[in-house]
Coordinates of C-alpha atoms and ligand atoms in Angstrom, one line a residue:
M299 CA 202.0 125.6 29.8
L300 CA 200.5 122.3 28.5
T301 CA 197.1 121.5 30.0
V302 CA 195.0 118.3 29.7
E303 CA 191.2 118.8 29.7
P304 CA 189.3 115.5 29.8
T305 CA 186.2 115.4 27.7
G306 CA 184.2 113.9 30.6
A307 CA 183.1 111.2 28.3
I308 CA 184.4 107.6 28.3
L309 CA 187.4 108.6 26.2
G310 CA 189.2 111.7 25.2
A311 CA 191.0 114.8 26.3
T312 CA 191.9 118.2 24.8
I313 CA 195.5 119.3 25.0
R314 CA 196.1 123.0 25.0
G315 CA 199.1 125.3 25.5
I316 CA 201.4 123.6 23.1
D317 CA 202.5 124.3 19.5
L318 CA 203.3 121.1 17.8
S319 CA 205.2 122.8 14.9
R320 CA 208.0 123.4 17.5
P321 CA 210.2 120.7 19.1
L322 CA 208.7 119.0 22.1
T323 CA 210.5 118.9 25.5
E324 CA 210.9 115.6 27.2
G325 CA 208.6 116.9 30.0
D326 CA 205.8 117.8 27.6
F327 CA 206.2 114.5 25.7
G328 CA 206.0 112.6 29.0
R329 CA 202.8 114.5 29.9
I330 CA 201.3 113.7 26.5
L331 CA 202.2 110.0 26.9
N332 CA 200.6 109.9 30.3
A333 CA 197.5 111.5 29.0
L334 CA 197.4 109.1 26.1
G335 CA 197.6 106.1 28.4
E336 CA 194.8 107.5 30.6
H337 CA 192.4 109.1 28.0
G338 CA 193.1 107.1 24.9
V339 CA 192.2 109.9 22.4
L340 CA 193.9 113.3 22.5
R341 CA 192.9 116.4 20.5
F342 CA 195.3 119.2 19.9
P343 CA 193.2 122.0 18.4
E344 CA 194.2 124.9 16.2
Q345 CA 197.6 123.5 15.1
D346 CA 199.3 124.9 12.0
L347 CA 201.4 122.0 10.8
D348 CA 203.1 121.1 7.6
I349 CA 203.8 117.5 6.6
G350 CA 207.2 117.5 8.2
D351 CA 205.7 118.7 11.5
V352 CA 203.2 115.8 11.5
Q353 CA 206.0 113.3 10.7
R354 CA 208.3 114.7 13.4
F355 CA 205.7 114.6 16.1
S356 CA 204.7 111.1 15.1
L357 CA 208.2 109.8 15.3
R358 CA 208.4 110.7 19.0
F359 CA 206.0 107.7 19.6
G360 CA 207.8 105.1 17.4
D361 CA 208.6 104.1 13.8
I362 CA 206.0 105.1 11.2
Q363 CA 204.6 102.4 8.9
G364 CA 205.7 102.5 5.3
A365 CA 204.1 104.4 2.4
S366 CA 200.9 102.3 1.9
A367 CA 199.6 98.9 2.6
Q368 CA 199.5 98.2 -1.2
D369 CA 202.9 99.4 -2.0
P370 CA 205.1 99.8 1.1
D371 CA 208.5 101.2 1.3
K372 CA 208.9 101.5 -2.5
T373 CA 209.8 105.2 -2.5
T374 CA 212.7 107.4 -1.7
D375 CA 210.5 110.3 -0.7
P376 CA 211.4 110.9 3.0
L377 CA 207.9 112.1 3.7
A378 CA 206.1 109.2 2.0
N379 CA 205.1 107.6 5.3
V380 CA 202.9 110.6 6.0
G381 CA 199.7 109.3 4.3
V382 CA 196.8 111.1 2.7
L383 CA 193.2 110.1 3.5
S384 CA 190.8 111.9 1.1
N385 CA 187.9 111.6 -1.2
I386 CA 189.3 114.5 -3.3
K387 CA 190.1 113.6 -6.9
E388 CA 192.7 115.1 -9.2
N389 CA 192.8 114.1 -12.8
G390 CA 190.2 111.5 -12.2
A391 CA 192.1 109.7 -9.4
Y392 CA 191.8 110.0 -5.6
I393 CA 194.7 111.9 -4.0
G394 CA 194.6 109.5 -1.0
S395 CA 192.8 106.5 0.4
P396 CA 189.1 107.4 0.1
D397 CA 187.6 104.7 2.4
A398 CA 190.4 103.9 4.9
G399 CA 189.1 102.6 8.2
Q400 CA 185.4 102.8 7.5
D401 CA 184.5 100.0 9.9
W402 CA 185.6 98.9 13.3
H403 CA 189.3 97.9 13.6
T404 CA 192.6 98.5 15.3
D405 CA 195.4 99.6 13.0
M406 CA 198.2 97.1 12.5
S407 CA 196.9 94.5 14.9
Y408 CA 197.8 92.3 11.9
R409 CA 201.5 93.0 12.4
D410 CA 203.9 91.3 14.8
V411 CA 205.0 94.7 15.9
R412 CA 201.6 96.1 16.2
G413 CA 200.3 99.7 15.9
F414 CA 200.6 102.0 18.9
V415 CA 199.4 105.4 17.9
N416 CA 197.5 106.9 15.0
V417 CA 198.2 110.6 14.2
L418 CA 195.6 112.3 12.1
Y419 CA 195.7 116.0 11.0
G420 CA 192.4 117.5 9.8
I421 CA 192.9 119.8 6.8
R422 CA 189.5 119.8 5.1
I423 CA 186.4 118.7 7.0
P424 CA 183.1 118.1 5.2
R425 CA 180.1 120.0 6.6
R426 CA 176.4 119.9 6.0
D427 CA 174.1 122.7 7.3
G428 CA 177.0 123.8 9.5
K429 CA 177.5 120.4 11.1
A430 CA 180.8 118.6 10.7
L431 CA 180.7 115.2 9.0
G432 CA 183.2 112.4 8.8
G433 CA 183.8 112.0 12.5
T434 CA 186.0 109.3 14.0
E435 CA 184.3 107.0 16.5
F436 CA 186.2 105.1 19.2
S437 CA 185.4 102.4 21.8
N438 CA 187.3 102.1 25.1
M439 CA 188.9 98.7 25.6
Y440 CA 189.9 99.3 29.2
A441 CA 186.2 99.8 29.9
A442 CA 185.2 96.8 27.8
Y443 CA 187.7 94.6 29.8
D444 CA 186.6 96.0 33.2
A445 CA 182.9 95.3 32.3
L446 CA 183.5 91.6 31.6
A447 CA 182.3 89.2 34.2
D448 CA 185.1 87.7 36.4
D449 CA 184.7 84.2 35.0
M450 CA 185.0 85.6 31.5
K451 CA 188.1 87.6 32.4
A452 CA 189.6 84.4 33.8
R453 CA 188.6 82.5 30.7
L454 CA 190.3 85.0 28.4
E455 CA 193.5 85.2 30.3
G456 CA 196.2 83.2 28.4
L457 CA 194.1 82.9 25.2
T458 CA 195.4 84.3 21.9
A459 CA 193.8 85.5 18.7
T460 CA 195.0 85.4 15.1
H461 CA 194.8 88.8 13.3
D462 CA 194.7 88.8 9.5
F463 CA 195.1 91.9 7.3
E464 CA 193.0 90.3 4.5
K465 CA 189.9 90.0 6.7
F466 CA 189.3 93.8 6.6
W467 CA 190.4 94.2 3.0
E468 CA 187.9 91.6 1.8
H469 CA 185.2 92.9 4.1
M470 CA 185.5 96.4 2.5
R471 CA 185.4 94.9 -1.0
R472 CA 182.5 92.5 -0.4
D473 CA 180.3 94.5 2.0
R474 CA 181.1 98.1 1.4
A475 CA 181.5 98.2 -2.4
S476 CA 185.1 99.5 -2.0
G477 CA 186.9 99.9 -5.2
R478 CA 190.0 98.2 -3.7
P479 CA 191.4 95.6 -6.0
P480 CA 191.8 92.0 -4.6
M481 CA 195.0 91.5 -2.7
T482 CA 197.7 89.9 -4.9
P483 CA 199.6 86.7 -3.7
E484 CA 202.6 88.9 -3.2
Q485 CA 200.7 91.3 -0.9
R486 CA 199.3 88.3 1.0
K487 CA 202.8 86.9 1.5
R488 CA 203.9 90.3 2.9
R489 CA 201.0 90.3 5.4
P490 CA 200.9 86.8 6.9
P491 CA 198.4 86.4 9.9
V492 CA 199.9 87.0 13.3
V493 CA 199.0 86.1 16.9
H494 CA 198.5 88.3 19.9
K495 CA 197.2 87.7 23.4
L496 CA 193.5 88.6 23.9
I497 CA 194.2 90.6 27.1
L498 CA 197.1 93.0 27.2
T499 CA 198.6 95.0 30.1
H500 CA 199.0 98.6 28.9
P501 CA 202.7 99.7 28.9
I502 CA 201.8 103.2 30.0
S503 CA 198.9 102.9 32.4
G504 CA 199.5 99.3 33.6
R505 CA 195.7 98.7 33.1
K506 CA 194.3 95.6 31.3
A507 CA 192.6 96.0 28.0
L508 CA 190.7 93.7 25.6
Y509 CA 192.9 93.4 22.5
A510 CA 190.6 92.1 19.8
N511 CA 188.8 93.8 16.9
P512 CA 186.2 92.8 14.4
G513 CA 188.4 94.2 11.5
Y514 CA 191.2 91.8 11.8
A515 CA 190.7 89.1 14.5
T516 CA 189.8 85.8 12.9
R517 CA 190.3 83.0 15.3
I518 CA 190.9 82.2 19.0
N519 CA 193.7 79.7 18.6
E520 CA 193.2 77.6 21.7
L521 CA 189.5 76.8 21.0
P522 CA 187.8 74.6 18.4
Q523 CA 186.4 76.6 15.5
A524 CA 182.8 76.7 16.6
E525 CA 183.7 77.8 20.1
S526 CA 186.1 80.4 18.7
D527 CA 183.5 81.8 16.4
A528 CA 180.9 82.1 19.3
L529 CA 183.4 83.7 21.7
L530 CA 184.6 86.2 19.0
D531 CA 181.0 87.1 18.2
H532 CA 180.3 87.7 21.8
L533 CA 183.5 89.8 22.3
F534 CA 182.8 91.9 19.2
A535 CA 179.2 92.6 20.3
H536 CA 180.5 93.4 23.9
Q537 CA 183.3 95.8 22.8
L538 CA 180.9 97.8 20.6
E539 CA 178.3 98.5 23.3
M540 CA 177.3 102.2 23.2
R541 CA 178.4 102.7 26.8
F542 CA 182.1 102.3 25.7
R543 CA 181.9 104.7 22.7
Y544 CA 183.0 108.2 22.0
T545 CA 183.0 110.2 18.7
H546 CA 185.4 112.9 17.8
E547 CA 183.8 115.6 15.7
W548 CA 186.5 117.2 13.6
N549 CA 187.5 120.8 13.1
E550 CA 190.1 122.0 10.6
R551 CA 193.6 122.1 12.2
D552 CA 192.7 119.5 14.8
L553 CA 195.6 117.1 15.3
L554 CA 194.2 114.0 16.8
I555 CA 196.1 111.0 18.2
W556 CA 194.8 107.8 19.7
D557 CA 196.2 104.8 21.4
H558 CA 195.6 101.5 19.5
L559 CA 196.3 99.4 22.6
S560 CA 193.3 100.6 24.6
T561 CA 190.8 101.6 21.9
I562 CA 189.3 100.4 18.6
H563 CA 187.9 102.9 16.1
R564 CA 186.2 103.5 12.7
A565 CA 185.9 106.4 10.3
I566 CA 182.2 107.5 9.9
A567 CA 181.3 107.5 6.2
D568 CA 178.3 109.9 6.5
Y569 CA 179.4 112.4 3.8
G570 CA 178.9 112.3 0.0
P571 CA 181.4 112.5 -2.9
N572 CA 181.0 116.3 -3.1
E573 CA 181.6 116.8 0.6
L574 CA 185.3 116.9 0.7
R575 CA 187.5 115.5 3.5
L576 CA 191.3 115.7 3.6
M577 CA 193.5 114.3 6.4
R578 CA 197.2 113.7 6.8
R579 CA 197.9 110.4 8.7
C580 CA 200.9 108.7 10.3
Q581 CA 200.4 105.2 11.6
V582 CA 203.0 104.7 14.4
M583 CA 204.1 101.3 15.4
A584 CA 204.8 100.0 18.9
T585 CA 208.5 100.0 18.3
K586 CA 209.2 102.2 21.3
V587 CA 206.7 101.4 23.9
F588 CA 207.3 97.6 23.6
D589 CA 210.7 97.6 22.1
P590 CA 213.9 96.6 23.9
D591 CA 215.6 99.7 22.5
F592 CA 213.1 101.8 24.5
P593 CA 213.0 99.6 27.7
R594 CA 210.9 100.2 30.7
P595 CA 213.4 102.4 32.5
A596 CA 213.6 104.8 29.5
R597 CA 209.8 104.8 29.2
E598 CA 209.4 105.5 32.9
A599 CA 212.0 108.3 32.8
A600 CA 209.9 109.9 30.0
L601 CA 206.7 109.5 32.1
Q602 CA 208.3 110.8 35.2
A603 CA 209.6 113.9 33.4
A604 CA 205.9 114.8 33.1
Ligands
LIG2115 C1 191.7 105.3 10.2 O1 191.1 104.3 10.5 O2 192.9 105.3 10.4 C2 191.0 106.5 9.7 C3 190.2 107.2 10.6 C4 189.5 108.4 10.0 O3 189.7 108.7 8.8 O4 188.7 109.0 10.7

């Protein structure tokens, strides 16, 4: 029997009583969706999963983004969309992305069809003096919205922001000494900036959330540049206040999922090159929750099955 145990913090719940290597019933999937809409970050501890299990579970939430941001969809490997995040090297080369997500952002806010859920499976967790390193930190965008003054909420309603993939990429190169090469003109063409409303109504909970993030949001389109810069700075500072934050400390065999529509996140880079971290990751797009092929009645049926 699946149980949902809230962490008691501003985000997060632990889901027990389910083996994710086995097919999920509609009822359990509905319960997981509901818990995701409410708690934003869900931990499934002590899961023994292979790559196919991680992919199959992820696909319940929507389509998975292609093989990598650098080189998408150029592979015939059916499991290539299950990514590797790791600082482990083999034959002198990293076996996965060593510095993915190491500052605040929302995955795929830079896409028209944006990110919905991230699925991360912890295989190797760095530890120092017994303490787990390389946690993942979140901030709650329902709470950030709720805490805005009424006149600010009214001001943001109807405003849109531009989100640009290159902003985060260049930030990592410039400010974090990332070894990423500059984006090529071809990569830029594949990732043109997109526009989303600043306030969204969450498709599961019906609650309002602030949809902006320092990683990718570059401009508020309806305002002059200086006003846009000032408002974005204000929102970025507001959404990162400590009262909205929650950190997940990893254990091996944790499967963690989180909702990109109501949270922002970062990977904490507090471990060294010899402290090894290995994760499997699927970035799931909002092709079901917002998509006409998965319309409101179907979503509600899934939620009601819970
Ligand atoms: C990510 O931003 O998707 C990675 C998070 C992590 O590695 O903790």
